[in-house]
PDB file of C-alpha atoms and ligand atoms in Angstrom:
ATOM      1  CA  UNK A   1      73.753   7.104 -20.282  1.00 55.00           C
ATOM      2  CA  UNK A   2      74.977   4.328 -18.028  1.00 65.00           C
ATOM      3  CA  UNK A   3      78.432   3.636 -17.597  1.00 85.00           C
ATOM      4  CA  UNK A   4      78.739   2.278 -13.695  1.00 95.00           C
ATOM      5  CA  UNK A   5      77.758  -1.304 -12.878  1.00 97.00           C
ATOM      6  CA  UNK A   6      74.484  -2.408 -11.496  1.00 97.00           C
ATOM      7  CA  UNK A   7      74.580  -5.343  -9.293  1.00 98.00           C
ATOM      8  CA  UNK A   8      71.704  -6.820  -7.589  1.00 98.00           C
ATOM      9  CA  UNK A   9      71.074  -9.079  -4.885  1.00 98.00           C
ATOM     10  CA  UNK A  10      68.295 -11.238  -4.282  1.00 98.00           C
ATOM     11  CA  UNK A  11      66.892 -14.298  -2.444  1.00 97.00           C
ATOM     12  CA  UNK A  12      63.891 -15.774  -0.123  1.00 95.00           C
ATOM     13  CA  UNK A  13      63.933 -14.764   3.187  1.00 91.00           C
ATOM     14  CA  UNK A  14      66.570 -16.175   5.402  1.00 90.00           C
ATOM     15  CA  UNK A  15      69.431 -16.764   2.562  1.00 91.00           C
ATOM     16  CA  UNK A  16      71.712 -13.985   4.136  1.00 91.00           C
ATOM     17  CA  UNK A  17      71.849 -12.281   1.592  1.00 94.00           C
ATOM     18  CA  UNK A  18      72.314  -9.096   3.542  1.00 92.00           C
ATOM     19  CA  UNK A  19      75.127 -10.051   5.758  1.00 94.00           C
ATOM     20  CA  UNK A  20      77.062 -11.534   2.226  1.00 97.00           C
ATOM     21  CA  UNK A  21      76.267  -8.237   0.549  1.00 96.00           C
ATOM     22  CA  UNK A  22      77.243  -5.555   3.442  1.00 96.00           C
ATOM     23  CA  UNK A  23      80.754  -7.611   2.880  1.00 97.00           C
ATOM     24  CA  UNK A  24      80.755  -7.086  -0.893  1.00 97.00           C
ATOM     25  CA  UNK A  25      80.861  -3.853  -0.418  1.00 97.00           C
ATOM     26  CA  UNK A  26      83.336  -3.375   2.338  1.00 97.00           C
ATOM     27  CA  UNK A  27      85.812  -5.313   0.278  1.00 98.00           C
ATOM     28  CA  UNK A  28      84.938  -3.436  -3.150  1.00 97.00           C
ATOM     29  CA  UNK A  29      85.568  -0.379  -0.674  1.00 96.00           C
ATOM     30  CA  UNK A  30      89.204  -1.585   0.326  1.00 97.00           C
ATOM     31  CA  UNK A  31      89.952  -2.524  -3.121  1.00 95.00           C
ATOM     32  CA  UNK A  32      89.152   1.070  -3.829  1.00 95.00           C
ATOM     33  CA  UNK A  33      86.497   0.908  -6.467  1.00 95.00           C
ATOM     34  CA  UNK A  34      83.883   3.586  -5.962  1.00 96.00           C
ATOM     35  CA  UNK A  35      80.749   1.974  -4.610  1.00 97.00           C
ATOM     36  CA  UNK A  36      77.206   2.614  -3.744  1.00 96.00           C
ATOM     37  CA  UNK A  37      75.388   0.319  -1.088  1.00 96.00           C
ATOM     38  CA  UNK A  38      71.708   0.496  -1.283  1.00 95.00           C
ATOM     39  CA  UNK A  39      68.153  -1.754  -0.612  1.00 92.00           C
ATOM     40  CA  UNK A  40      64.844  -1.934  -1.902  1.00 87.00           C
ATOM     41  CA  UNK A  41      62.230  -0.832  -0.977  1.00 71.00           C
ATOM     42  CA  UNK A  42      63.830   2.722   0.281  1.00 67.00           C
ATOM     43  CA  UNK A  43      67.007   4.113   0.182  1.00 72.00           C
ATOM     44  CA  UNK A  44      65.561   7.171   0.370  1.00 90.00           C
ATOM     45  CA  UNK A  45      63.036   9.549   1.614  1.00 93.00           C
ATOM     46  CA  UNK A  46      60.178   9.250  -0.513  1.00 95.00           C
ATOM     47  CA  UNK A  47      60.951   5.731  -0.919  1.00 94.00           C
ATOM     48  CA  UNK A  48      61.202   4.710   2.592  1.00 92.00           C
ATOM     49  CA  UNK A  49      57.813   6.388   2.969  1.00 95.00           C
ATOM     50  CA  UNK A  50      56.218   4.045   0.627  1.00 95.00           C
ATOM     51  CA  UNK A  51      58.197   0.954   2.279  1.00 93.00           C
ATOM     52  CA  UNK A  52      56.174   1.963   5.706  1.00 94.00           C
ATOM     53  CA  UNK A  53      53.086   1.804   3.814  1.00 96.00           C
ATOM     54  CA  UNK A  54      53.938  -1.715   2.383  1.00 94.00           C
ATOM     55  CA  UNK A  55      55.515  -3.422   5.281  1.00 92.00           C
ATOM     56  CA  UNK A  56      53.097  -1.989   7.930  1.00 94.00           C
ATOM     57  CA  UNK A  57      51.413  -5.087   9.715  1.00 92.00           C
ATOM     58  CA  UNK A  58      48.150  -3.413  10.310  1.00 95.00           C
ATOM     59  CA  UNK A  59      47.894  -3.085   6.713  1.00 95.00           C
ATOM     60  CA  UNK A  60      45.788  -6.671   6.024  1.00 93.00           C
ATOM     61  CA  UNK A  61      43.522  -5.154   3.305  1.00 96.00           C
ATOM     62  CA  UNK A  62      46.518  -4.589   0.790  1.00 96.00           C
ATOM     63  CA  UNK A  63      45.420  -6.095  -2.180  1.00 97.00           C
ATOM     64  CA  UNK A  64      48.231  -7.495  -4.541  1.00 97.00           C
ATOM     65  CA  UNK A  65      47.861  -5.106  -7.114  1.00 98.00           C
ATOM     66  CA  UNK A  66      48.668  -1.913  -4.452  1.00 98.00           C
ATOM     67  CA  UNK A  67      51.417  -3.932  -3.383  1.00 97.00           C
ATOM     68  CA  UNK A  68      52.905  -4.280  -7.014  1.00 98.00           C
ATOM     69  CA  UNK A  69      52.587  -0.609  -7.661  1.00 98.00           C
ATOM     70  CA  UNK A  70      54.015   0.275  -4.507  1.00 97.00           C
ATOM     71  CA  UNK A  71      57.075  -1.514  -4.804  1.00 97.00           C
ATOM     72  CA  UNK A  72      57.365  -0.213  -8.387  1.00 97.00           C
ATOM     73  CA  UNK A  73      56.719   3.353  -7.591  1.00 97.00           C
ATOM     74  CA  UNK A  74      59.076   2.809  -4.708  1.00 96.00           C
ATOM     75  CA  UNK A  75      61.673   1.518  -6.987  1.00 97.00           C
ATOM     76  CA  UNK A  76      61.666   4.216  -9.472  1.00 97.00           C
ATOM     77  CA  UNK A  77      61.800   7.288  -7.209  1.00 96.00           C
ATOM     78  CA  UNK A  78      65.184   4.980  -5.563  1.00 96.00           C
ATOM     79  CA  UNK A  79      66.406   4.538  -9.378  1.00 96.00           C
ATOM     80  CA  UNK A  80      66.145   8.316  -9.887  1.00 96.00           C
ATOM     81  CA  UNK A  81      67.401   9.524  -7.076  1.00 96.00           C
ATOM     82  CA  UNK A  82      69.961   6.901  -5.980  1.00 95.00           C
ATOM     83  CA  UNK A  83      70.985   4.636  -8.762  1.00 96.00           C
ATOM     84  CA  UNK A  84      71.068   6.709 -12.153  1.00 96.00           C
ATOM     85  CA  UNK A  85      73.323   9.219 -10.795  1.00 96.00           C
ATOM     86  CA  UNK A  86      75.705   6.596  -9.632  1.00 96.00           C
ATOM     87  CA  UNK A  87      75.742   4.615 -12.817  1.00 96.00           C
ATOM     88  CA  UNK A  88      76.684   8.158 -14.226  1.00 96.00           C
ATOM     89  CA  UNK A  89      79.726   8.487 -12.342  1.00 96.00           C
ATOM     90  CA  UNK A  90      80.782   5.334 -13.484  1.00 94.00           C
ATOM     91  CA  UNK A  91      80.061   3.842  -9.643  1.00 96.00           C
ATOM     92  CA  UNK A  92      79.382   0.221  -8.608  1.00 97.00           C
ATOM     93  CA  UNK A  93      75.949   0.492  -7.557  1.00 97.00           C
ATOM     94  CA  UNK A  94      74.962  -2.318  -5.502  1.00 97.00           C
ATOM     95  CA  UNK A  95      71.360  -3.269  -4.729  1.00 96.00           C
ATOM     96  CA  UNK A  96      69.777  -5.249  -1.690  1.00 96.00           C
ATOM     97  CA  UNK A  97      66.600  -6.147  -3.840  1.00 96.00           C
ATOM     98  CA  UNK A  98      65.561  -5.138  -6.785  1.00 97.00           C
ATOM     99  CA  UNK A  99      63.172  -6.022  -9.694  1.00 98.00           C
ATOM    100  CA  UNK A 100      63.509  -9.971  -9.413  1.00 98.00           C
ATOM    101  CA  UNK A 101      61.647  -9.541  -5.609  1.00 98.00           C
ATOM    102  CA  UNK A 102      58.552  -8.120  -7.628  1.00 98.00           C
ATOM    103  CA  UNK A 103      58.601 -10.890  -9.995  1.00 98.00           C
ATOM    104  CA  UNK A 104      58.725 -13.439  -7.268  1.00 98.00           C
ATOM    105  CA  UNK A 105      56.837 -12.175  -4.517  1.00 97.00           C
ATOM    106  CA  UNK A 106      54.098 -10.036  -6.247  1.00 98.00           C
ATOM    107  CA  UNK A 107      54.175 -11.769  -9.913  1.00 98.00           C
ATOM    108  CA  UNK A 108      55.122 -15.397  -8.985  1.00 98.00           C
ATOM    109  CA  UNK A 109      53.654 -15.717  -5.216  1.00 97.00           C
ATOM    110  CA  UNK A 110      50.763 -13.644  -4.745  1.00 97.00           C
ATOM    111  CA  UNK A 111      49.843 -14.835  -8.707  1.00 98.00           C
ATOM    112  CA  UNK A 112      49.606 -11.864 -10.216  1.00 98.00           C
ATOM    113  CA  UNK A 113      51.787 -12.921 -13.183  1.00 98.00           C
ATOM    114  CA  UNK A 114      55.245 -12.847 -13.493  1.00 98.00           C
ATOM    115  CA  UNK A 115      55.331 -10.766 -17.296  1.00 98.00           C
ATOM    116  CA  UNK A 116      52.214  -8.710 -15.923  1.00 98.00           C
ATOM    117  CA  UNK A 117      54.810  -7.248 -13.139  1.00 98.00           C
ATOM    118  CA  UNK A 118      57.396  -6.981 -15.484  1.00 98.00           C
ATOM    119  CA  UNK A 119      55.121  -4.999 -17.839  1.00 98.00           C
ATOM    120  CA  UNK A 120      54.574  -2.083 -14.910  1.00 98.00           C
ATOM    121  CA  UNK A 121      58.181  -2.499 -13.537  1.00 98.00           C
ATOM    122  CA  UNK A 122      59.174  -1.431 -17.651  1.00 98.00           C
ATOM    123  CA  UNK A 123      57.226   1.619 -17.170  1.00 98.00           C
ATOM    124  CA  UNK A 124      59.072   2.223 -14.003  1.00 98.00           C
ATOM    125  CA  UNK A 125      62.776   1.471 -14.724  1.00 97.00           C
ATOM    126  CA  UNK A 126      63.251   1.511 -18.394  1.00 96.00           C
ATOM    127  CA  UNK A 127      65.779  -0.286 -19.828  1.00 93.00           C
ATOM    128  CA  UNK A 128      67.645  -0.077 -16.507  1.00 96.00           C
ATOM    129  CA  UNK A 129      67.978  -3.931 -15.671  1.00 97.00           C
ATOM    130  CA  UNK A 130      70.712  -4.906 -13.345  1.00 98.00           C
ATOM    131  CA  UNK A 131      73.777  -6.068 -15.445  1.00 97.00           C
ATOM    132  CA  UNK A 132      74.209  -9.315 -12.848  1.00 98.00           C
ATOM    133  CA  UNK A 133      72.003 -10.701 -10.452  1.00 98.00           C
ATOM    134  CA  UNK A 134      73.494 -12.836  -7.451  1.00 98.00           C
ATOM    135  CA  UNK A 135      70.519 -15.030  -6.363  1.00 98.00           C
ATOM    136  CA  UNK A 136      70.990 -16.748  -2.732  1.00 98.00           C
ATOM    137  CA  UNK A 137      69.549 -20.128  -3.132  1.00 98.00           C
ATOM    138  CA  UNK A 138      68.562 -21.481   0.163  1.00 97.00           C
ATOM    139  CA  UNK A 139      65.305 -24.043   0.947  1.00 96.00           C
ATOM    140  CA  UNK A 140      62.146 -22.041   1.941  1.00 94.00           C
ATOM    141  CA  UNK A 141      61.930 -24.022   5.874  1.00 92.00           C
ATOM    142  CA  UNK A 142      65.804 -23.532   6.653  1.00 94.00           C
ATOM    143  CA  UNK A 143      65.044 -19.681   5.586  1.00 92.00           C
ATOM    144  CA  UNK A 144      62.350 -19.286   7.683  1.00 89.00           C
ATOM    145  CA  UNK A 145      63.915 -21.304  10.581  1.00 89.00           C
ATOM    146  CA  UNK A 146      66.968 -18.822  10.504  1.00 88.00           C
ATOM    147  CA  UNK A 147      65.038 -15.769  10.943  1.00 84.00           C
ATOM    148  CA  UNK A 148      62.647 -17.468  13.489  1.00 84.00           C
ATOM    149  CA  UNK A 149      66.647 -17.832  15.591  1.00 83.00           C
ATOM    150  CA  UNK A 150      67.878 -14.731  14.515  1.00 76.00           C
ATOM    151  CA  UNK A 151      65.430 -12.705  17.428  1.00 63.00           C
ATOM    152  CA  UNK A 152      66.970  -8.667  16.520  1.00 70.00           C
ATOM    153  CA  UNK A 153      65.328  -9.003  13.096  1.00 71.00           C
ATOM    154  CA  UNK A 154      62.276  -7.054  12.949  1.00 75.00           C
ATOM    155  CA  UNK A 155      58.989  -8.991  11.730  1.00 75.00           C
ATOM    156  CA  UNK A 156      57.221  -7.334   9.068  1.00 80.00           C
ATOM    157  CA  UNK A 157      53.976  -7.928   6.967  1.00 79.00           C
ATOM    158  CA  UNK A 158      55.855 -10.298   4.111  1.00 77.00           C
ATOM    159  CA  UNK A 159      57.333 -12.148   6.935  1.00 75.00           C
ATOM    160  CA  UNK A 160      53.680 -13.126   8.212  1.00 75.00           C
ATOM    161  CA  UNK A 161      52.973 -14.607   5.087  1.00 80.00           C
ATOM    162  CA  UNK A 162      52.429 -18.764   5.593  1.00 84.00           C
ATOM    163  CA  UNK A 163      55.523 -21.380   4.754  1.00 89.00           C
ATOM    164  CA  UNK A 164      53.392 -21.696   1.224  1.00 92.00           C
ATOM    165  CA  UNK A 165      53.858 -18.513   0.073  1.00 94.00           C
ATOM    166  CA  UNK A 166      57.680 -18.738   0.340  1.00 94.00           C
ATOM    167  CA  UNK A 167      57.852 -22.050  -1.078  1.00 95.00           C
ATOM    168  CA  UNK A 168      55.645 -20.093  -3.763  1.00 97.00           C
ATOM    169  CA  UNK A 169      58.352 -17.196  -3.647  1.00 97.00           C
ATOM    170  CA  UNK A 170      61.256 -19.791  -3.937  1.00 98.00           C
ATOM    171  CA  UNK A 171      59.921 -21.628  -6.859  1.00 98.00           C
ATOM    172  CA  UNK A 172      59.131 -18.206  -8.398  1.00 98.00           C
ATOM    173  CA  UNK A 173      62.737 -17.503  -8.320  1.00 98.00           C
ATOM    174  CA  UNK A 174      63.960 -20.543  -9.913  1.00 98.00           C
ATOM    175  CA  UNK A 175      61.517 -19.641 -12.928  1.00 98.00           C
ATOM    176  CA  UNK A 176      63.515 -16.525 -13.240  1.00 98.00           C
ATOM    177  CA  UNK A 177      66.917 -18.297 -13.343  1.00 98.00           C
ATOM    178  CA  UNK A 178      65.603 -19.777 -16.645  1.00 98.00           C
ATOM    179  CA  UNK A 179      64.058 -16.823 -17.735  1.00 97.00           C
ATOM    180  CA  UNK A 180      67.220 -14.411 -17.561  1.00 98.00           C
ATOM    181  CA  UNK A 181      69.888 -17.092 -17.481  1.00 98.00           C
ATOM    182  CA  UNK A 182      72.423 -14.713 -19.118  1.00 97.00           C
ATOM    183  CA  UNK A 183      72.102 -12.277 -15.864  1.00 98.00           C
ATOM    184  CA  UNK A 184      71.248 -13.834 -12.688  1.00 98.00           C
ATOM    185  CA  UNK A 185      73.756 -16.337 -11.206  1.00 98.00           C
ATOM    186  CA  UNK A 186      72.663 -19.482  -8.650  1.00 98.00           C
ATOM    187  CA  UNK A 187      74.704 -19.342  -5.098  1.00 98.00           C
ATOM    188  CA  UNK A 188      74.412 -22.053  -2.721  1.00 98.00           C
ATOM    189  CA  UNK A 189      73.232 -20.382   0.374  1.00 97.00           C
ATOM    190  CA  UNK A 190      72.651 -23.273   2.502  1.00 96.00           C
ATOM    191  CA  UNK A 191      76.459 -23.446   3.246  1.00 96.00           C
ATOM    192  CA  UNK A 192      78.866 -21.857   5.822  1.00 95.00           C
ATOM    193  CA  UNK A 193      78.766 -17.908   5.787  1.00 95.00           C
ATOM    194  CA  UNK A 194      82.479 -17.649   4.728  1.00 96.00           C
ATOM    195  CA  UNK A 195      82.298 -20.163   1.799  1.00 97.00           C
ATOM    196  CA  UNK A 196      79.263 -18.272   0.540  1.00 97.00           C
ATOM    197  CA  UNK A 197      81.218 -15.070   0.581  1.00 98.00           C
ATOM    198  CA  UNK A 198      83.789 -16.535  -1.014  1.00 98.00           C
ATOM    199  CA  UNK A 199      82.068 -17.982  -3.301  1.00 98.00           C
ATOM    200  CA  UNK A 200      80.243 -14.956  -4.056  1.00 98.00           C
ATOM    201  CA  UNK A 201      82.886 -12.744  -4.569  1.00 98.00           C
ATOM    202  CA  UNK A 202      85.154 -14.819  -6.797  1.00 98.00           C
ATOM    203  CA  UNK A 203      81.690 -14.291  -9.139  1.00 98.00           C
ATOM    204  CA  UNK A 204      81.604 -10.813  -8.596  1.00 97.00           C
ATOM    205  CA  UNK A 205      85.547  -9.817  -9.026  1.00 97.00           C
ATOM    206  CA  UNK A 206      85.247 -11.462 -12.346  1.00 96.00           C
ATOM    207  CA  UNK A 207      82.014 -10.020 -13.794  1.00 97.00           C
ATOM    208  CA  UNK A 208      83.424  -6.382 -12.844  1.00 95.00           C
ATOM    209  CA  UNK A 209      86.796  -7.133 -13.950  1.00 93.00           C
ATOM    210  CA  UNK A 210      85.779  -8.577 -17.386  1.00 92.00           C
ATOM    211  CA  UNK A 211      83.655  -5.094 -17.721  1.00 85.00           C
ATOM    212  CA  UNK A 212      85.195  -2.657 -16.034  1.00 68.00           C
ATOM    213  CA  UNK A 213      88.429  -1.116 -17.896  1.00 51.00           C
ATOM    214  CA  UNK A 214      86.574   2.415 -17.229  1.00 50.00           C
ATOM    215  CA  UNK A 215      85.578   2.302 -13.447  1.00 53.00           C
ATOM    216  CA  UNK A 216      88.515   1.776 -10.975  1.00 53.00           C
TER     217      UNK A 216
HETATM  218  P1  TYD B 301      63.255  -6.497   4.259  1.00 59.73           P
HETATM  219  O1  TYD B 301      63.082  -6.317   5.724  1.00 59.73           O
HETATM  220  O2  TYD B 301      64.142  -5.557   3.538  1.00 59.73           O
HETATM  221  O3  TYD B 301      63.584  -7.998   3.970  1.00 59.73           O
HETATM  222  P2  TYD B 301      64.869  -8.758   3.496  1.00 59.73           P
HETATM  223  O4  TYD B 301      65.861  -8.621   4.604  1.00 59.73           O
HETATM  224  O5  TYD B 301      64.339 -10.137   3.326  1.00 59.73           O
HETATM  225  O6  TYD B 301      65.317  -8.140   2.195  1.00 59.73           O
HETATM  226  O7  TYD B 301      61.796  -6.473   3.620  1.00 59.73           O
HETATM  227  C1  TYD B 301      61.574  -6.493   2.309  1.00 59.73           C
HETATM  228  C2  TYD B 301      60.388  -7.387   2.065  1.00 59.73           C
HETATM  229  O8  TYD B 301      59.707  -6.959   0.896  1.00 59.73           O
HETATM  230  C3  TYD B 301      60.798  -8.818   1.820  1.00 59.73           C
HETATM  231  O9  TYD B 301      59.856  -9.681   2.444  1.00 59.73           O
HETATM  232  C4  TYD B 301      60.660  -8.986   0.325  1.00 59.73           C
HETATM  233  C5  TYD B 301      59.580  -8.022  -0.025  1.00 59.73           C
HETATM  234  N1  TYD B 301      59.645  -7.460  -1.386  1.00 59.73           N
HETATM  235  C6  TYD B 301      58.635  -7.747  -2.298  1.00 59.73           C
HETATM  236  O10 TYD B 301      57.706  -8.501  -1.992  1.00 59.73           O
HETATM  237  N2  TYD B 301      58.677  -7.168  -3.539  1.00 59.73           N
HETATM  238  C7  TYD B 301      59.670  -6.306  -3.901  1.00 59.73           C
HETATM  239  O11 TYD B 301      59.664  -5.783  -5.041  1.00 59.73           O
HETATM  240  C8  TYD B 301      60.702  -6.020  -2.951  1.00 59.73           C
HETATM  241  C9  TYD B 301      61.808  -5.079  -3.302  1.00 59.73           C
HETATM  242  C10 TYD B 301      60.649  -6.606  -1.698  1.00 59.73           C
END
């Protein structure tokens, strides 16, 4: 039984998305709601295992198919181990990636299909879809032109992938804003770090206050 909240983030590469979310949770932490911080794929051990196996450059045979299981196998040892329990103590469980990056990247992208990747991601989560999603919009070339200037970053085997395959991942996510309107939510990533976060967290503050009587 689920009584936390599940929040996801998600975005193309470059959006920030992980510099806006490790500031999520420090504020949800000051505000003194009970939160958990994790990312996909990994978290933990088993999981992290599997991310090596994904992410590792030498790895140019991969077909698409491996990669989709992987990342779903990945994701439900992480929703075992990490999430349920959270949800069950009625914590804020926040997510660095989560099902939407399969439906982009392995179902949209590599063209696998997006509802054939949500058919094996069903077998892995259940019914445990995020209850909001906070997309970071930002245009595929100023994505990859951020990480190209932002040198500490490691480069992994995704990030290889050719300026088509993350216009392909962009557009995939912009299917998915249609598709699960009533979950994910658009942010403008393309502006200043500070009005994103602001921006951001006015969104968040009132989806968990609006459903959260039980958790603080
Ligand atoms: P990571 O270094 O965590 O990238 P980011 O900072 O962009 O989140 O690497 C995760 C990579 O894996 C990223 O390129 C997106 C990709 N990915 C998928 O293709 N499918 C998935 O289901 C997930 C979770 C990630």
């Amino acid at each position: 039984m689920k009584k936390g909240i599940f929040i996801t983030v998600e975005g193309p590469e470059g959006a920030g998305k992980t510099t806006i979310f490790r500031k999520l949770g420090e504020y949800l932490l000051e505000e003194g709601y009970q939160v958990l911080m994790t990312r996909e794929p990994g978290g933990i051990a088993i999981a992290e295992q599997i991310r090596e196996v994904i992410l590792d450059k030498e790895n140019t045979t991969m077909d698409a198919r491996t990669e989709a299981l992987l990342y779903a196998a990945a994701r439900r040892q992480h929703l075992v181990e990490k999430v349920k329990p959270a949800l069950e103590s009625r914590e804020i469980v926040l997510s660095d990636r989560f099902i939407d990056s399969s439906l982009a990247y392995q179902g949209y992208a590599r063209g696998l299909g997006i509802n054939e990747v949500l058919s094996i991601n069903q077998f892995a989560i259940g019914d445990m879809m995020p209850d909001l999603t906070l997309y970071f919009d930002i245009e595929p070339e100023i994505g990859l032109e951020r990480i190209s200037l932002h040198k500490g970053r490691e480069i992994n085997r995704l990030d290889l992938e050719k300026l088509e395959f993350h216009k392909k991942v962009h557009e995939g996510y912009h299917i998915l804003l249609n598709q699960f309107s009533e979950r994910i939510v658009k942010i403008d990533a393309s502006k200043a770090v500070e009005e994103v976060y602001n921006e951001t967290k006015t969104i968040l503050m009132n989806f968990i206050e609006s459903h959260s009587l039980q958790i603080k």
